[in-house]
mmCIF file of C-alpha atoms in Angstrom:
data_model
loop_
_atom_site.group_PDB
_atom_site.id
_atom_site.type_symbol
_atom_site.label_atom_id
_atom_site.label_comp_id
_atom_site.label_asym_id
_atom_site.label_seq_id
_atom_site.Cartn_x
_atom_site.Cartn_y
_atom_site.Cartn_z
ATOM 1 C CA UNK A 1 -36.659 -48.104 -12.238
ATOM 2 C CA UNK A 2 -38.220 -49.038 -8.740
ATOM 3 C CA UNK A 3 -38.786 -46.297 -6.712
ATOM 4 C CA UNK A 4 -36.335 -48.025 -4.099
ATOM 5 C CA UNK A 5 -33.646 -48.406 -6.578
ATOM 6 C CA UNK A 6 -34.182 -44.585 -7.150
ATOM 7 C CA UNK A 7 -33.937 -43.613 -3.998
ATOM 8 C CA UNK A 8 -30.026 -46.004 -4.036
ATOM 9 C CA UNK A 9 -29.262 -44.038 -7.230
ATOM 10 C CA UNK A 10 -30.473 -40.157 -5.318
ATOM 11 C CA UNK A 11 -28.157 -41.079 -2.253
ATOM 12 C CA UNK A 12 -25.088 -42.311 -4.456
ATOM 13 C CA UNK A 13 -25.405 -39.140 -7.196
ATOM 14 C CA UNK A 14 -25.024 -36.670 -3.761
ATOM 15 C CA UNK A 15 -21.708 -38.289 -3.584
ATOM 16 C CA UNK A 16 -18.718 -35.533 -4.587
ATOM 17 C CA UNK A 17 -17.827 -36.138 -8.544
ATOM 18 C CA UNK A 18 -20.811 -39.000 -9.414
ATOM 19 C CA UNK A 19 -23.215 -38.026 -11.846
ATOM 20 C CA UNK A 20 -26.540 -39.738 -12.502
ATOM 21 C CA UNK A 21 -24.864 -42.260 -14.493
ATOM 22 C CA UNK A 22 -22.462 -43.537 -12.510
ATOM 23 C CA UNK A 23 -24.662 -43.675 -9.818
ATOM 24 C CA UNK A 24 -27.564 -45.723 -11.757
ATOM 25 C CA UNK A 25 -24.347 -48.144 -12.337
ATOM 26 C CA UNK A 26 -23.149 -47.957 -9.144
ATOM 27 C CA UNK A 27 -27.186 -48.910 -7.728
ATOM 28 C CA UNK A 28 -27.347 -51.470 -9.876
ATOM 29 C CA UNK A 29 -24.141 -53.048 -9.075
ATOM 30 C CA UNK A 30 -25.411 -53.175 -5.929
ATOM 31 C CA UNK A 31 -28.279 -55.052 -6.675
ATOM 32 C CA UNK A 32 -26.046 -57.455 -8.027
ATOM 33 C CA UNK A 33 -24.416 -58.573 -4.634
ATOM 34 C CA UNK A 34 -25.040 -60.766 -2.323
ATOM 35 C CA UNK A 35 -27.718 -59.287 0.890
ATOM 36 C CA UNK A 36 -24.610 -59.727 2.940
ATOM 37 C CA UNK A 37 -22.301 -57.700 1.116
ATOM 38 C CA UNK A 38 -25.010 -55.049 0.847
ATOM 39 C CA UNK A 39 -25.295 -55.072 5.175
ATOM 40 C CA UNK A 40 -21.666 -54.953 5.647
ATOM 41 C CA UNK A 41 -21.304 -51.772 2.874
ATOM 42 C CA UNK A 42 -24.452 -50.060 4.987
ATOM 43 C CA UNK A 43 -22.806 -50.806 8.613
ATOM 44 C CA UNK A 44 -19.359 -49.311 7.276
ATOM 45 C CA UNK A 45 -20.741 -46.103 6.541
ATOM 46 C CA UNK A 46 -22.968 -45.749 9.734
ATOM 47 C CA UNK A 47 -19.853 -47.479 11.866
ATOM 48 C CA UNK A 48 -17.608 -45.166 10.562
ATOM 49 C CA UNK A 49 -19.766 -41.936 11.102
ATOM 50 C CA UNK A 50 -20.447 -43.068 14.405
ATOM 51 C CA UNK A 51 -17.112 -44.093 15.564
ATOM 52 C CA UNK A 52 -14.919 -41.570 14.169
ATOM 53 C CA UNK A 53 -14.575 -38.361 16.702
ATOM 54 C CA UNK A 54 -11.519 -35.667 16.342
ATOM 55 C CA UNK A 55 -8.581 -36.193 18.320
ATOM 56 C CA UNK A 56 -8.607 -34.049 21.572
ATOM 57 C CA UNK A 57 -5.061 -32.593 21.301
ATOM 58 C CA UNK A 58 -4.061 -32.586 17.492
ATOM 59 C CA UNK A 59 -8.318 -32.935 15.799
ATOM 60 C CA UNK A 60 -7.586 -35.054 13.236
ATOM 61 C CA UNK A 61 -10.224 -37.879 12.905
ATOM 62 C CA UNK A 62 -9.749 -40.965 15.490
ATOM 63 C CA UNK A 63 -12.261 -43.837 17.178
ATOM 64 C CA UNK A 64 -10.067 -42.946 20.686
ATOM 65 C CA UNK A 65 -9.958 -39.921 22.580
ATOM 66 C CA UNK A 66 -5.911 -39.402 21.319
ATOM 67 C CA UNK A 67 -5.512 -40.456 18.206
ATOM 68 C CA UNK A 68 -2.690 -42.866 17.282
ATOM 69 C CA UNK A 69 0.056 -40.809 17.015
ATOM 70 C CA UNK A 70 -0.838 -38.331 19.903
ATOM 71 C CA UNK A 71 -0.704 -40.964 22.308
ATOM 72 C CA UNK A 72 2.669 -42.427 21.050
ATOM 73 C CA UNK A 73 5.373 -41.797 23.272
ATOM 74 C CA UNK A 74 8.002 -42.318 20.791
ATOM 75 C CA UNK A 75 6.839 -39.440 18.983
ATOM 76 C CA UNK A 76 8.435 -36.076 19.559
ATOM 77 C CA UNK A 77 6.346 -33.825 20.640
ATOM 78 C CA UNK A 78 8.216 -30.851 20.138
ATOM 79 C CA UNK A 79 7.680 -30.489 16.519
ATOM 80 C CA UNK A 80 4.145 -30.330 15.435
ATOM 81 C CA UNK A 81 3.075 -29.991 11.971
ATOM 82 C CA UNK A 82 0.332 -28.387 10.848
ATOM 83 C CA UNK A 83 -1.642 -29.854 8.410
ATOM 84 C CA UNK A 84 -5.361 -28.605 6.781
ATOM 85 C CA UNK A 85 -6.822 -31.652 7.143
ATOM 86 C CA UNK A 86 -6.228 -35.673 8.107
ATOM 87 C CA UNK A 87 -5.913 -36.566 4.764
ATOM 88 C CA UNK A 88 -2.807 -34.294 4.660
ATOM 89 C CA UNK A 89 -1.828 -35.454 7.707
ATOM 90 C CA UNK A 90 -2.797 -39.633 6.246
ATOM 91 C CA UNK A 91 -0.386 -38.638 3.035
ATOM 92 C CA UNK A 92 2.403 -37.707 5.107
ATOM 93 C CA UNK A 93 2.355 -40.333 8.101
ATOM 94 C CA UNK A 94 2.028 -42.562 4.372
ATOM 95 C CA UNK A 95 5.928 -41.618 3.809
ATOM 96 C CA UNK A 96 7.438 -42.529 7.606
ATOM 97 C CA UNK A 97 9.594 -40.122 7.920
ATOM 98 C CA UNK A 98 8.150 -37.436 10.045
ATOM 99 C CA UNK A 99 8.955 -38.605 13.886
ATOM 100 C CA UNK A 100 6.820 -35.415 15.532
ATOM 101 C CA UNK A 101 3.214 -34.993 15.877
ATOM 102 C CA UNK A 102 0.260 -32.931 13.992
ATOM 103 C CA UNK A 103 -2.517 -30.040 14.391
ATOM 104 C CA UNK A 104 -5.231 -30.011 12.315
ATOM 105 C CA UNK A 105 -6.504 -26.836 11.589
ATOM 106 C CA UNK A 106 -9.868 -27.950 9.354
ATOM 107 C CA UNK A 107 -9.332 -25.710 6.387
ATOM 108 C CA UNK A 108 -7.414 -22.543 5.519
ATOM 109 C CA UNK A 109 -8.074 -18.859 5.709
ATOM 110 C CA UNK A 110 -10.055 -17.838 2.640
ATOM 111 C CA UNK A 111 -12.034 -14.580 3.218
ATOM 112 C CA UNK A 112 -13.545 -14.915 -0.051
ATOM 113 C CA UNK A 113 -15.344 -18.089 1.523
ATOM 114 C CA UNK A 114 -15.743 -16.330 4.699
ATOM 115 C CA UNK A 115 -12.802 -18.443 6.484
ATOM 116 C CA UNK A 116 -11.042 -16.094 8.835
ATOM 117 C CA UNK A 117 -8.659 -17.320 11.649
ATOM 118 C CA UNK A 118 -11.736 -17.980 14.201
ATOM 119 C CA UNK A 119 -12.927 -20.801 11.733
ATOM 120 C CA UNK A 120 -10.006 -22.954 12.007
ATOM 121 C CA UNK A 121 -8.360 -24.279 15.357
ATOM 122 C CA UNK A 122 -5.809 -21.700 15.456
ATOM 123 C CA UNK A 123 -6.302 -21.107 19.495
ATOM 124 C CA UNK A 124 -5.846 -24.817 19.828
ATOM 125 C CA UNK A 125 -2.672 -24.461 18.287
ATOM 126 C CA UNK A 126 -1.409 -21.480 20.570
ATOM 127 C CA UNK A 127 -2.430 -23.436 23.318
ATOM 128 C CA UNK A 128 -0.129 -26.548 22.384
ATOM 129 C CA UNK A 129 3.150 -23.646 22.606
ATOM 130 C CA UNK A 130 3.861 -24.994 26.200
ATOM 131 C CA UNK A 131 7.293 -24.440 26.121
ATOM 132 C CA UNK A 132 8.593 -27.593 25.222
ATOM 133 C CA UNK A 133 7.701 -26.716 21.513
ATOM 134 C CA UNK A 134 10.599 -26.256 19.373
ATOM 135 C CA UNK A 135 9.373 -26.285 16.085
ATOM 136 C CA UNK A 136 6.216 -26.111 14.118
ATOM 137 C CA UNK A 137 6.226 -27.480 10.409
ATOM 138 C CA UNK A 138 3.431 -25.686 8.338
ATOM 139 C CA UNK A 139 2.395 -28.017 6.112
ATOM 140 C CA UNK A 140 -1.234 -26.531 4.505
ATOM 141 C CA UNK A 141 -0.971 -27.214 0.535
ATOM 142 C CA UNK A 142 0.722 -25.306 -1.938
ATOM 143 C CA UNK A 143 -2.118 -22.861 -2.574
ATOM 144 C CA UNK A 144 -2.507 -19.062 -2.448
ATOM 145 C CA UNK A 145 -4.897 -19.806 0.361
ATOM 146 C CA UNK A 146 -2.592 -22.369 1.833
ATOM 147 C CA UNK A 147 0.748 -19.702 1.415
ATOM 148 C CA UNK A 148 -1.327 -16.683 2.942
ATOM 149 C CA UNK A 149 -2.569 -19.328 6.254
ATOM 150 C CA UNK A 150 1.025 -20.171 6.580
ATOM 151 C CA UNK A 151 2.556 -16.460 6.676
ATOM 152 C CA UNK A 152 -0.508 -15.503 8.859
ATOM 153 C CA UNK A 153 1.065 -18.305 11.262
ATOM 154 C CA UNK A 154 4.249 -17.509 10.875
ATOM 155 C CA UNK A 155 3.236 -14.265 11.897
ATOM 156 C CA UNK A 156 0.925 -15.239 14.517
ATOM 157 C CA UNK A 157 3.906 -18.032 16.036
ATOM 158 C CA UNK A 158 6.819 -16.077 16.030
ATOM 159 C CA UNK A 159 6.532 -13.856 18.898
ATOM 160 C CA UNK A 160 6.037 -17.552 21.235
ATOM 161 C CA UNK A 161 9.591 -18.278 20.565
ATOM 162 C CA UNK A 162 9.309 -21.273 18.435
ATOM 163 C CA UNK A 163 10.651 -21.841 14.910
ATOM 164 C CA UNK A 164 8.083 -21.813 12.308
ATOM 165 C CA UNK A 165 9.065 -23.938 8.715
ATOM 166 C CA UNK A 166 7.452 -24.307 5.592
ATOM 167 C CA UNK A 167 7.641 -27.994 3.589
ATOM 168 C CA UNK A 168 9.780 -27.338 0.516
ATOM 169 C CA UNK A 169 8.863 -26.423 -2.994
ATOM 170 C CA UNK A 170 10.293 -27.999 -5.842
ATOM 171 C CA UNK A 171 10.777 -30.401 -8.584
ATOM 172 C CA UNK A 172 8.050 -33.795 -7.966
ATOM 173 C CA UNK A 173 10.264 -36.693 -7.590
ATOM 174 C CA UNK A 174 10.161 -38.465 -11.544
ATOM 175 C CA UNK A 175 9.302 -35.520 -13.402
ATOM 176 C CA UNK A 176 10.699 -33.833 -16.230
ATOM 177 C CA UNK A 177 11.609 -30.010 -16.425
ATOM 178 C CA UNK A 178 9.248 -30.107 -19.668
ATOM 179 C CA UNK A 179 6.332 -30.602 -17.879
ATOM 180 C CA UNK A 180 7.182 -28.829 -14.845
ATOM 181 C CA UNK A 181 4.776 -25.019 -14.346
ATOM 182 C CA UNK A 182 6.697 -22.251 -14.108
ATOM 183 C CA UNK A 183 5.913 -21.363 -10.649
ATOM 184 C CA UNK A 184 7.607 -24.718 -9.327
ATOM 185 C CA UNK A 185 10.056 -24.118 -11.707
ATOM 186 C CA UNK A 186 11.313 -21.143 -10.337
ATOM 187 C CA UNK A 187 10.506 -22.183 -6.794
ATOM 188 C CA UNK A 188 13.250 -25.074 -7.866
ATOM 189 C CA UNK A 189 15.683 -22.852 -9.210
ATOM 190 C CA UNK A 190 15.600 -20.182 -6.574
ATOM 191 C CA UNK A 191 16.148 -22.821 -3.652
ATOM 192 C CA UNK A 192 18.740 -25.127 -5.477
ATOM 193 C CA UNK A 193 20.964 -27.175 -3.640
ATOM 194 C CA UNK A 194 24.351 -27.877 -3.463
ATOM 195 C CA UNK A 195 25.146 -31.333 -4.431
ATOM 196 C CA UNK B 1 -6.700 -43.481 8.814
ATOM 197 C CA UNK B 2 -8.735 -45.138 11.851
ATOM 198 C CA UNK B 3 -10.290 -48.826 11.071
ATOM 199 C CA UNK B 4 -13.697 -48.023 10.621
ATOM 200 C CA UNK B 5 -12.763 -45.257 7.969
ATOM 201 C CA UNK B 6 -10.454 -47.721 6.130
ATOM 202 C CA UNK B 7 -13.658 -50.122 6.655
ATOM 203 C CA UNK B 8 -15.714 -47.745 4.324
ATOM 204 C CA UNK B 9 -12.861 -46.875 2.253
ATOM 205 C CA UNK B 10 -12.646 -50.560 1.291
ATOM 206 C CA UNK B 11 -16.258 -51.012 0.611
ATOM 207 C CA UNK B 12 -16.407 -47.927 -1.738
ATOM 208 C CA UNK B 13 -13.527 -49.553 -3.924
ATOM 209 C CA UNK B 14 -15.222 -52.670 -4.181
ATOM 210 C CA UNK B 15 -17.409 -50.704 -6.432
ATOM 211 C CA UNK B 16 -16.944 -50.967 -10.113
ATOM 212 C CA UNK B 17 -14.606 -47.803 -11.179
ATOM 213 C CA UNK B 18 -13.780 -46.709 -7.750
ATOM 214 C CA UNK B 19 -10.525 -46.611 -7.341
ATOM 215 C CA UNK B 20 -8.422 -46.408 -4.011
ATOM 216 C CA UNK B 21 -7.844 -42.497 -3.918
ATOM 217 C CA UNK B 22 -11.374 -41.620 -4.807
ATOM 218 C CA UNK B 23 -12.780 -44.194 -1.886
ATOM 219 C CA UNK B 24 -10.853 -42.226 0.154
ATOM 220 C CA UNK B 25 -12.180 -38.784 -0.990
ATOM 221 C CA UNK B 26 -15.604 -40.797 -0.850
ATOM 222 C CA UNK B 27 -14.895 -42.003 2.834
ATOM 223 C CA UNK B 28 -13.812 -38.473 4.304
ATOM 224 C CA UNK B 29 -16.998 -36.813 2.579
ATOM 225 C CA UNK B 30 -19.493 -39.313 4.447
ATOM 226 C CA UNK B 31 -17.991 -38.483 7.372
ATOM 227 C CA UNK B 32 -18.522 -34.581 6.967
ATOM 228 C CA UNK B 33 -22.325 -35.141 6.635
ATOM 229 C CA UNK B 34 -24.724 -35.298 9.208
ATOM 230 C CA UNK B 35 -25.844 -38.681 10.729
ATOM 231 C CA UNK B 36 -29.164 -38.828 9.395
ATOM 232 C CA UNK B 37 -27.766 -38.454 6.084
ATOM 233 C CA UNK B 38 -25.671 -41.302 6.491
ATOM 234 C CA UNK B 39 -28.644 -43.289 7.983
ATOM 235 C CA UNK B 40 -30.409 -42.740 4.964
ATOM 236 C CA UNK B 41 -27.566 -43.652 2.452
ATOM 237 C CA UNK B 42 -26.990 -46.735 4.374
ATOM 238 C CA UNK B 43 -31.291 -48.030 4.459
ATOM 239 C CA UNK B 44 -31.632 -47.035 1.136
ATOM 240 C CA UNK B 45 -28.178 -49.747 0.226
ATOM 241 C CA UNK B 46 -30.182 -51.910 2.692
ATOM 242 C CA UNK B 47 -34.184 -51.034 0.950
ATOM 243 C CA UNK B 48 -32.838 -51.614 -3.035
ATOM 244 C CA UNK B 49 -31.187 -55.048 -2.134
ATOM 245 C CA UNK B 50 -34.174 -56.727 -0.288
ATOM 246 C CA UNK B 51 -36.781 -55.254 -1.776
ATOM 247 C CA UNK B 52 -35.946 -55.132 -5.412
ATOM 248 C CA UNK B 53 -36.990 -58.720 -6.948
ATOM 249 C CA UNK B 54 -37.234 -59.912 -10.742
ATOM 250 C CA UNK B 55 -40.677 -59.467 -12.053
ATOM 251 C CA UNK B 56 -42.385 -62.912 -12.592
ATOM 252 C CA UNK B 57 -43.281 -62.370 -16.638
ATOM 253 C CA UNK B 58 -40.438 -60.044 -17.856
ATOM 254 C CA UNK B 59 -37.739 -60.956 -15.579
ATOM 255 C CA UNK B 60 -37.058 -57.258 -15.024
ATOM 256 C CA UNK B 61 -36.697 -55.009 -11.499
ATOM 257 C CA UNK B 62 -39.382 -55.261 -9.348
ATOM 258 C CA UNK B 63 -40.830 -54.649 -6.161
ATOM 259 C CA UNK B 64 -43.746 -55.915 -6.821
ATOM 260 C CA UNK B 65 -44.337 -59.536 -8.233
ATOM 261 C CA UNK B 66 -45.300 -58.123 -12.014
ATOM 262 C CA UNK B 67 -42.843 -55.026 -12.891
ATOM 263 C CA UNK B 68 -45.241 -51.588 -13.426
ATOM 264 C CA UNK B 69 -45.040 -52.407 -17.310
ATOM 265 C CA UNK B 70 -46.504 -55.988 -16.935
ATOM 266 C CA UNK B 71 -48.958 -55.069 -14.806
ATOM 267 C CA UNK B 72 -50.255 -51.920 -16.878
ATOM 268 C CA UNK B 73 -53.067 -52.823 -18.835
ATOM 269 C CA UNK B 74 -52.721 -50.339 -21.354
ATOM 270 C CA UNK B 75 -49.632 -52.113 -23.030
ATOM 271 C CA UNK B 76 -49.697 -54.002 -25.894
ATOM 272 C CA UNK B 77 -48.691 -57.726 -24.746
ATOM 273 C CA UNK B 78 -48.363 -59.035 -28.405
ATOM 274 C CA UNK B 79 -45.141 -56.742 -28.762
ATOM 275 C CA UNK B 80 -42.314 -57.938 -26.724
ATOM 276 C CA UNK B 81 -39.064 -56.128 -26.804
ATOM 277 C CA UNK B 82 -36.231 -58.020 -25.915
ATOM 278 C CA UNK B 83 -33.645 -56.610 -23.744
ATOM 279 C CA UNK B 84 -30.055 -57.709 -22.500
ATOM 280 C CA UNK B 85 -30.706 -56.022 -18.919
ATOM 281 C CA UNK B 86 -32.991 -53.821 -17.059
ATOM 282 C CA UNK B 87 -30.964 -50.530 -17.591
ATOM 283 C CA UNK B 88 -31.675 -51.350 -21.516
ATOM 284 C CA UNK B 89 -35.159 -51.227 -20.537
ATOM 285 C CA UNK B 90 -35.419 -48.386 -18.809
ATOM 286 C CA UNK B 91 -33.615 -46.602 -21.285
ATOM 287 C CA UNK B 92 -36.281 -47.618 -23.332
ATOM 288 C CA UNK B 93 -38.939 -46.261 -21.572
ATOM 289 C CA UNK B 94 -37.696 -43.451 -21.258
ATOM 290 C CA UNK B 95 -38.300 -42.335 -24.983
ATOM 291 C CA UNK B 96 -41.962 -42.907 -24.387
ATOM 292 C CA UNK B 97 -42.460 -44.551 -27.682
ATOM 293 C CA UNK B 98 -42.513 -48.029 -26.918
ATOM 294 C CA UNK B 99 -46.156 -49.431 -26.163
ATOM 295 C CA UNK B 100 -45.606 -53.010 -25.840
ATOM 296 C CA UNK B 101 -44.493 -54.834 -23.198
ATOM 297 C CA UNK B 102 -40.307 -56.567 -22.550
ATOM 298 C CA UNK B 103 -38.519 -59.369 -22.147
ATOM 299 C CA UNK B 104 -35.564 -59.085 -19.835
ATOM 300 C CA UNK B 105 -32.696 -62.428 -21.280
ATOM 301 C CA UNK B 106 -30.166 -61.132 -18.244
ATOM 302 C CA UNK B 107 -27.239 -60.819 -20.680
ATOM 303 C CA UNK B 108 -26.265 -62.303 -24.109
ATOM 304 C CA UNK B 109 -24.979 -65.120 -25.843
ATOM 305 C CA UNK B 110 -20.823 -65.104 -25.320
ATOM 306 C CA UNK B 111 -18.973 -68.499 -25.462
ATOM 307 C CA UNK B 112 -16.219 -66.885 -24.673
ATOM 308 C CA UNK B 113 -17.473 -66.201 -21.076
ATOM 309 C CA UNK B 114 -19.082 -69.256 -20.818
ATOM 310 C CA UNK B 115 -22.475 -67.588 -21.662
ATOM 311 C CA UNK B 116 -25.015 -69.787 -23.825
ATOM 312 C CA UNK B 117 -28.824 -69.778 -24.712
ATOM 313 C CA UNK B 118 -29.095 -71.819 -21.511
ATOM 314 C CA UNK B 119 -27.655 -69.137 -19.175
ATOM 315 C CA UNK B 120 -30.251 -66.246 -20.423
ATOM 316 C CA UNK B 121 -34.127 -66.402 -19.949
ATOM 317 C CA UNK B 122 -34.223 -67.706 -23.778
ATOM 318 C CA UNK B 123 -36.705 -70.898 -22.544
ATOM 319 C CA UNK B 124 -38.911 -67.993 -20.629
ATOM 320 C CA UNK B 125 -39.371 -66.022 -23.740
ATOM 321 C CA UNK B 126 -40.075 -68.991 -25.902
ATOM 322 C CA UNK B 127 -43.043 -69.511 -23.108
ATOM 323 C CA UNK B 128 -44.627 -66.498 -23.692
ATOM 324 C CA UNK B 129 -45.134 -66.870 -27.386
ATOM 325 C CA UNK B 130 -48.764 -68.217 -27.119
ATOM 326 C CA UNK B 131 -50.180 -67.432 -29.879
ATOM 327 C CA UNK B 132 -51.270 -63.438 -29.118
ATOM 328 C CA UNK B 133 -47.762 -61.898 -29.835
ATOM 329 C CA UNK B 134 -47.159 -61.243 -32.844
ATOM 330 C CA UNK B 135 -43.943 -59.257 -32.778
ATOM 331 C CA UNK B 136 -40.233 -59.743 -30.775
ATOM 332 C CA UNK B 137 -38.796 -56.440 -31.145
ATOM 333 C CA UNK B 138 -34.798 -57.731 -30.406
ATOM 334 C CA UNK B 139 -33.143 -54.869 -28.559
ATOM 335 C CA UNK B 140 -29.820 -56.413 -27.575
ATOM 336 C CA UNK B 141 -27.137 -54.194 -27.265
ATOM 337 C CA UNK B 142 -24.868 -53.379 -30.955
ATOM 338 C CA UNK B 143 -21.970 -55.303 -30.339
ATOM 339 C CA UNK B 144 -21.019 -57.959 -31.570
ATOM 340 C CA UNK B 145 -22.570 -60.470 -29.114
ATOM 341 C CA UNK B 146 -25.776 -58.181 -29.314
ATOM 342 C CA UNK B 147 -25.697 -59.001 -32.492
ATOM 343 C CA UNK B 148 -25.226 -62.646 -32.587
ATOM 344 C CA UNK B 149 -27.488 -63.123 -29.416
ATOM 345 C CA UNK B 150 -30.452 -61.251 -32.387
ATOM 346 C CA UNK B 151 -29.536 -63.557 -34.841
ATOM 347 C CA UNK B 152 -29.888 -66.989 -32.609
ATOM 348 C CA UNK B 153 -32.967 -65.388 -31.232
ATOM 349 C CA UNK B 154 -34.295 -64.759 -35.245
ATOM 350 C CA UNK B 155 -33.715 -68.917 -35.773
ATOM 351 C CA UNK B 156 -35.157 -69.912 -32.591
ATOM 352 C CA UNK B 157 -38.429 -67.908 -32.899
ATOM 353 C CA UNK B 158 -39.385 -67.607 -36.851
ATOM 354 C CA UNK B 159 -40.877 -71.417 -36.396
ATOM 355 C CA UNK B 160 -42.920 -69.941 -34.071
ATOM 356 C CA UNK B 161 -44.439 -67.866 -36.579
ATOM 357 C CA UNK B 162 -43.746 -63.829 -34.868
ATOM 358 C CA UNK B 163 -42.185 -61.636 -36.642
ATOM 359 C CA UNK B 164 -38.886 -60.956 -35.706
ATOM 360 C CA UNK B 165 -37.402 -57.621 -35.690
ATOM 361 C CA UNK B 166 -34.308 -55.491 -34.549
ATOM 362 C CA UNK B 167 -33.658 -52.079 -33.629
ATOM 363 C CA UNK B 168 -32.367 -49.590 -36.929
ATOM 364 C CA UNK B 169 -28.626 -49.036 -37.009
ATOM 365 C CA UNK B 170 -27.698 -45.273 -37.895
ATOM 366 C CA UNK B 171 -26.527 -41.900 -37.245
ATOM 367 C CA UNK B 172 -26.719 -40.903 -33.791
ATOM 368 C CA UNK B 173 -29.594 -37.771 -33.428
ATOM 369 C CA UNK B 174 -26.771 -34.492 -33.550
ATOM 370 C CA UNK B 175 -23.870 -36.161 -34.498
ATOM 371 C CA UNK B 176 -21.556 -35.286 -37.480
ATOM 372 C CA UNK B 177 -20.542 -37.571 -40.179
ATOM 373 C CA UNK B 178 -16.841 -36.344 -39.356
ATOM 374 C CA UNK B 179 -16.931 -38.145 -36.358
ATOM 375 C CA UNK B 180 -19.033 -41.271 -36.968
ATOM 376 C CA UNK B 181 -17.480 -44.549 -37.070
ATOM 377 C CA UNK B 182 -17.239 -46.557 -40.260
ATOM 378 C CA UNK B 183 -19.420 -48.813 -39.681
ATOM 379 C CA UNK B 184 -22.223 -47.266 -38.188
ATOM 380 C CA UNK B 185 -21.503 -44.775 -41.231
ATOM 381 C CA UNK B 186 -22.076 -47.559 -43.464
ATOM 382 C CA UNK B 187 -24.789 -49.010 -41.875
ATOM 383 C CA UNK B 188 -26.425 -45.710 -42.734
ATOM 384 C CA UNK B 189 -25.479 -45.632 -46.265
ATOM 385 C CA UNK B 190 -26.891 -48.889 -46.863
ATOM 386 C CA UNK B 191 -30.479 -48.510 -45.060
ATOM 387 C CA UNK B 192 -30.948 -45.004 -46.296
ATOM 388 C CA UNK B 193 -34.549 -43.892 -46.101
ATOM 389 C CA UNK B 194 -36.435 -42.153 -48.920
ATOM 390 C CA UNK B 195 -37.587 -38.529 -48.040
#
């Protein structure tokens, strides 16, 4: 192997979940393409690292000052919902039928990784409750570490006068009790509804 | 998902076995690093693709105009061991028993894909047989084309008068007859060694 095709394999096995295989593939592959395939793959990744800021109101990732749906005026800005990252928030603009807008708060408390309140933009969030904030959605995942950030904001919310929500637990849409883990299936049966 | 970002994510599933979700996990991760990292990812695309050329005698990755193995006068030239591509030749060197030098054919015979003896370097190796080599070593891959791609090579070259030879078929080093398939089980049976 040439040392420069080394160097292609080195960058693509730092990569999250490629190994030294794929990546010797994936380098090769790459040798395979045309030169100006290659230049458009190398200005994507420096475009988009050098493009992409945060948002200045809600942080998720955007190439303007306000991201898209911050500077929408048909969105309501009295809900927010608070997501751990922009891929949350990407996965749930994905289904159209959330109308409000977001906060990213960049992870979730996990003392055991030495994330504490401080780490996250929890301030920025306080500072959106301007009055004309009804509700706030918290929408971090399903995790312990996801559950304990959204009672710590429920918590932390409350006293502003502002209603704080959770997304709901349950069955995934398609799937069969069989498969189902116990915790959602109790979550399920606990929070039936009436048909 | 701003347009740059869906930019990259688009390049990374171009790539053989990325699929959509993981370019996006892909996508977000570049993003986290720091800009010089992403500089370097992107020269080293950039470095493989125009510096990486085929070497003039083998045929295999090069950046210079004779591949390290050609140019090494410490190989023996009158044992060339054919390969389908470059990866089977590095793999190859890597066991550090091979002395002799390769022949890179850039695939294999498959009529099926429209693939015959005029598509590979077939006419390059046929050059090199001037009178000093004395043995083709055919290392094409055990499948079935492999195979048939060894045995076209074997008629071509025995006028020539080298020897023609192919890699032993066998157990796999620390595998378990349980688990072997039939034929390589077989194949094992049938070229048994004494001890």
């Amino acid at each position: 192997m040439t040392p420069s095709l080394e160097r292609l394999v080195e960058q693509f096995s730092k990569l999250p979940s490629i190994g030294r295989k794929t990546a010797t593939r994936l380098a090769y592959h790459v040798l395979s393409l045309p030169e100006s395939e290659v230049r458009l793959f190398a200005s994507a990744l420096i475009d988009a690292k050098t493009t992409v800021k945060l948002c200045s109101v809600c942080g998720t990732l955007s190439e303007y000052e306000k991201c898209d749906v911050c500077s929408d005026e048909r969105r309501d800005s009295s809900v927010i919902c608070v997501v751990e990252d922009s891929r949350s928030m990407s996965a749930i603009e994905e289904t159209r039928e959330f109308k409000g807008v977001y906060h990213v708060l960049g992870g979730v408390i996990s003392p055991l990784d030495g994330i504490g309140p401080e780490q996250l933009k929890v301030k920025e969030l306080v500072r959106r409750l301007d009055g004309t904030v009804k509700e706030i959605i918290v929408a971090t995942n399903p995790s312990i570490e996801g559950e304990s950030t959204a009672m710590y904001l429920k918590k932390l919310l409350a006293p502003h006068g502002v209603k704080v929500t959770r997304l709901a637990y349950g069955l995934q849409v398609g799937a069969t009790l069989e498969y189902a883990d116990v915790s959602t299936l109790s979550k399920a049966i606990e929070r039936r509804t009436e048909l």
